Short mmCIF file of C-alpha atoms in Angstrom, two decimals:
data_model
loop_
_atom_site.label_atom_id
_atom_site.label_comp_id
_atom_site.label_asym_id
_atom_site.label_seq_id
_atom_site.Cartn_x
_atom_site.Cartn_y
_atom_site.Cartn_z
CA ALA A 625 -14.52 -133.12 157.98
CA GLY A 626 -15.63 -135.58 160.62
CA PHE A 627 -14.51 -136.95 163.96
CA ASP A 628 -10.83 -136.65 164.90
CA VAL A 629 -10.17 -140.40 164.62
CA SER A 630 -11.64 -140.65 161.12
CA ARG A 631 -9.72 -137.58 160.02
CA LEU A 632 -6.48 -139.34 160.88
CA MET A 633 -7.27 -142.03 158.33
CA VAL A 634 -7.23 -139.54 155.45
CA GLY A 635 -3.81 -139.73 153.85
CA ALA A 636 -2.57 -142.44 156.24
CA MET A 637 -2.50 -144.97 153.36
CA GLY A 638 -3.64 -147.82 155.53
CA THR A 639 -0.91 -147.42 158.14
CA LEU A 640 -3.28 -146.67 161.04
CA GLY A 641 -6.23 -148.98 160.42
CA LEU A 642 -8.63 -150.65 158.04
CA LEU A 643 -11.69 -148.90 156.62
CA LEU A 644 -14.56 -151.38 156.88
CA ASP A 645 -17.58 -149.05 156.81
CA ILE A 646 -17.51 -145.80 154.84
CA SER A 647 -20.21 -143.11 154.65
CA LEU A 648 -20.16 -140.66 151.75
CA LYS A 649 -21.86 -137.30 151.63
CA VAL A 650 -23.24 -136.63 148.14
CA LEU A 651 -24.43 -133.37 146.64
CA PRO A 652 -26.77 -132.73 143.69
CA ARG A 653 -25.12 -132.06 140.35
CA PRO A 654 -25.10 -128.37 139.42
CA GLU A 655 -27.81 -127.18 137.05
CA ARG A 656 -25.26 -125.56 134.75
CA GLU A 657 -21.51 -125.78 134.22
CA LEU A 658 -19.36 -123.66 131.96
CA THR A 659 -15.60 -123.81 131.38
CA LEU A 660 -13.80 -120.65 130.31
CA GLN A 661 -10.27 -120.26 128.93
CA PHE A 662 -7.97 -117.25 129.32
CA ASP A 663 -4.52 -116.36 128.03
CA ALA A 664 -2.21 -115.85 131.02
CA ASP A 665 1.29 -116.70 132.14
CA GLN A 666 1.82 -118.35 135.53
CA ARG A 667 2.15 -115.06 137.43
CA GLU A 668 -1.02 -113.64 135.90
CA ALA A 669 -2.89 -116.89 136.47
CA VAL A 670 -2.07 -117.01 140.18
CA GLN A 671 -3.07 -113.38 140.60
CA ARG A 672 -6.39 -113.88 138.83
CA LEU A 673 -7.23 -117.08 140.71
CA ASN A 674 -6.62 -115.50 144.08
CA ALA A 675 -8.56 -112.38 143.15
CA TRP A 676 -11.53 -114.48 141.98
CA ALA A 677 -11.32 -116.62 145.14
CA GLY A 678 -12.10 -113.48 147.14
CA LYS A 679 -15.35 -112.94 145.27
CA PRO A 680 -18.63 -114.91 145.44
CA TYR A 681 -17.96 -116.66 142.14
CA PRO A 682 -19.05 -120.32 141.95
CA ILE A 683 -15.71 -121.50 140.54
CA SER A 684 -15.52 -125.26 141.05
CA ALA A 685 -12.20 -126.06 139.32
CA SER A 686 -9.17 -124.34 137.86
CA CYS A 687 -6.07 -125.31 135.93
CA HIS A 688 -3.15 -123.47 134.37
CA GLU A 689 -0.38 -124.75 132.11
CA GLY A 690 1.79 -122.80 129.70
CA ARG A 691 -0.25 -119.76 128.79
CA SER A 692 -3.66 -121.41 129.20
CA LEU A 693 -5.79 -120.74 132.27
CA ILE A 694 -9.10 -122.56 132.47
CA VAL A 695 -11.78 -122.29 135.14
CA ARG A 696 -15.07 -124.12 135.60
CA VAL A 697 -18.10 -122.25 136.89
CA SER A 698 -20.90 -124.37 138.36
CA GLY A 699 -24.31 -123.61 139.84
CA ALA A 700 -27.71 -122.27 138.89
CA ALA A 701 -27.97 -121.40 135.21
CA ALA A 702 -28.63 -117.71 135.78
CA GLY A 703 -25.74 -117.38 138.21
CA VAL A 704 -23.30 -119.17 135.93
CA GLU A 705 -24.20 -116.98 132.97
CA ALA A 706 -23.88 -113.83 135.06
CA VAL A 707 -20.42 -114.77 136.35
CA ALA A 708 -19.31 -115.77 132.85
CA ARG A 709 -20.17 -112.30 131.60
CA GLN A 710 -18.11 -110.74 134.40
CA LEU A 711 -15.09 -112.99 133.91
CA GLY A 712 -14.97 -112.97 130.12
CA GLY A 713 -12.81 -115.64 128.52
CA THR A 714 -13.58 -118.12 125.79
CA PRO A 715 -16.00 -121.03 126.34
CA VAL A 716 -14.33 -124.46 126.06
CA ASP A 717 -15.96 -127.22 124.00
CA GLU A 718 -16.03 -130.79 125.40
CA ALA A 719 -15.00 -129.44 128.80
CA ALA A 720 -16.03 -132.63 130.63
CA LYS A 721 -13.40 -134.60 128.71
CA LEU A 722 -10.80 -131.93 129.45
CA TRP A 723 -11.41 -132.03 133.20
CA GLN A 724 -11.42 -135.81 133.19
CA SER A 725 -8.04 -135.88 131.42
CA ILE A 726 -6.60 -133.60 134.11
CA ARG A 727 -8.17 -135.53 136.98
CA GLU A 728 -7.04 -138.92 135.65
CA HIS A 729 -3.61 -137.65 134.55
CA GLN A 730 -4.35 -138.40 130.91
CA ALA A 731 -3.56 -134.87 129.71
CA ASP A 732 -0.41 -134.33 127.62
CA PHE A 733 1.30 -132.64 130.57
CA PHE A 734 1.38 -135.88 132.56
CA ALA A 735 2.84 -137.99 129.72
CA GLY A 736 6.52 -138.82 129.51
CA PRO A 737 9.17 -140.35 131.77
CA GLU A 738 10.28 -137.22 133.64
CA PRO A 739 9.96 -137.17 137.42
CA LEU A 740 6.60 -135.73 138.47
CA TRP A 741 6.37 -133.76 141.71
CA ARG A 742 3.25 -132.76 143.62
CA LEU A 743 3.78 -129.54 145.55
CA SER A 744 1.20 -128.31 148.07
CA VAL A 745 1.93 -124.63 148.70
CA LYS A 746 0.22 -121.40 149.66
CA SER A 747 -2.26 -120.42 146.95
CA THR A 748 -0.63 -117.00 146.76
CA ALA A 749 2.87 -118.39 146.18
CA PRO A 750 4.48 -116.87 143.07
CA ALA A 751 5.78 -118.89 140.12
CA LEU A 752 8.08 -121.60 141.46
CA PRO A 753 11.73 -121.25 140.33
CA LEU A 754 12.07 -124.79 138.96
CA PRO A 755 13.19 -125.94 135.51
CA GLY A 756 10.75 -127.90 133.38
CA ARG A 757 6.99 -127.62 133.03
CA GLN A 758 4.43 -126.82 135.73
CA LEU A 759 0.68 -127.23 136.00
CA ILE A 760 -1.40 -125.41 138.63
CA GLU A 761 -4.64 -126.56 140.25
CA TRP A 762 -6.69 -125.70 143.33
CA ASN A 763 -6.57 -121.93 142.78
CA GLY A 764 -2.79 -122.03 143.05
CA ALA A 765 -2.49 -124.29 146.09
CA LEU A 766 -1.46 -127.39 144.11
CA ARG A 767 1.48 -127.26 141.71
CA TRP A 768 2.57 -130.19 139.56
CA ALA A 769 6.16 -130.00 138.35
CA LYS A 770 7.81 -132.17 135.70
CA THR A 771 11.46 -131.55 136.39
CA ASP A 772 14.84 -133.26 136.57
CA ALA A 773 15.90 -130.88 139.33
CA ASP A 774 17.54 -132.35 142.42
CA GLY A 775 15.02 -133.51 145.00
CA ALA A 776 16.55 -131.34 147.72
CA LEU A 777 16.07 -128.27 145.51
CA VAL A 778 12.43 -129.13 144.78
CA ARG A 779 11.69 -129.57 148.48
CA ASP A 780 13.49 -126.35 149.40
CA VAL A 781 11.40 -124.47 146.82
CA ALA A 782 8.24 -126.01 148.25
CA ARG A 783 9.26 -125.11 151.80
CA LYS A 784 9.95 -121.50 150.87
CA ALA A 785 6.52 -121.39 149.19
CA GLY A 786 4.90 -122.40 152.46
CA GLY A 787 4.33 -126.08 151.74
CA HIS A 788 5.83 -129.45 150.98
CA ALA A 789 6.67 -131.65 147.99
CA THR A 790 5.85 -135.28 147.22
CA LEU A 791 7.61 -137.27 144.51
CA PHE A 792 4.51 -138.55 142.72
CA ARG A 793 6.28 -140.44 139.90
CA SER A 794 9.87 -141.43 139.24
CA THR A 795 11.86 -144.12 137.46
CA THR A 796 14.34 -144.42 140.34
CA ARG A 797 14.17 -144.86 144.10
CA ASP A 798 17.07 -142.56 144.91
CA VAL A 799 14.79 -139.86 146.32
CA ALA A 800 12.32 -140.30 149.19
CA VAL A 801 8.69 -140.06 148.11
CA PHE A 802 7.46 -137.92 150.98
CA HIS A 803 8.71 -134.62 152.34
CA PRO A 804 11.03 -135.17 155.36
CA LEU A 805 9.41 -134.57 158.74
CA PRO A 806 11.02 -132.53 161.52
CA GLN A 807 11.92 -134.63 164.57
CA PRO A 808 9.02 -133.42 166.77
CA LEU A 809 6.56 -134.55 164.08
CA VAL A 810 8.36 -137.86 163.64
CA ALA A 811 7.93 -138.52 167.36
CA LEU A 812 4.24 -137.56 167.19
CA HIS A 813 3.64 -139.83 164.20
CA ARG A 814 5.40 -142.70 165.96
CA ARG A 815 3.15 -142.34 168.98
CA LEU A 816 0.05 -142.33 166.76
CA LYS A 817 1.32 -145.39 164.92
CA LYS A 818 2.02 -147.21 168.19
CA THR A 819 -1.46 -146.38 169.49
CA PHE A 820 -3.38 -147.44 166.40
CA ASP A 821 -1.09 -150.28 165.31
CA PRO A 822 0.69 -151.64 168.42
CA ALA A 823 1.72 -154.83 166.60
CA GLY A 824 3.25 -152.80 163.76
CA ILE A 825 1.67 -154.86 160.98
CA LEU A 826 -0.24 -152.28 158.94
CA ASN A 827 1.52 -151.24 155.70
CA ARG A 828 4.99 -151.11 157.19
CA GLY A 829 7.24 -148.65 155.37
CA ARG A 830 4.40 -147.26 153.26
CA LEU A 831 4.88 -143.68 154.46
CA TYR A 832 8.07 -143.10 156.42
CA PRO A 833 10.32 -146.05 157.36
CA GLU A 834 11.31 -144.29 160.58
CA LEU A 835 7.71 -144.52 161.82
CA ASP A 836 8.18 -148.25 162.20
CA SER A 837 11.17 -147.73 164.49
CA PRO A 838 10.87 -147.33 168.27
CA ASP A 839 10.39 -143.78 169.48
CA THR A 840 13.58 -142.87 171.28
CA GLY A 841 12.59 -139.26 171.76
CA ALA A 842 11.03 -137.67 174.80
#
């Protein structure tokens, strides 16, 4: 949220300008938090998460990997307890450490040398047909995939699921980090880059190398 210019800075990775003065909106910590665990495969997890998203449940985080679906409910104590009774599941001990391990990529899933992909897709997208392990966050809208599959295949799967794929971690540089842009978007990005960074000195090549090239399109 915010003004259009400041919104452009989000995700630009310093290619459009420098952030010298930042204002943060803070919210009070919830009175009560409870993390619940359920047994569910990926298909069941996506279905449950989307069904719960359509209800007034104060779910503040979710994660699925293997056959484990966990959700965090946050809010007033009475409301959290009421929702917990409706959802069922098993309370998770030391939940704060669990969520921190997921947020900081310290969980077992994120260990190992395999390429790690970050796929932003529609929350309702079914299980992604990729080899390897997957972890789901954001009610199904964020999928992490540890896979040796070809980059073109991963990106095609993401596209068919209504999103895009970013190569978050890899031991080689054979595959581009970011999802390829269609030519109209490349031209738009170039114009933005030229407007905000006419000298072309801000983080050259950080996003797409072609953005540092002259715009030859219309």
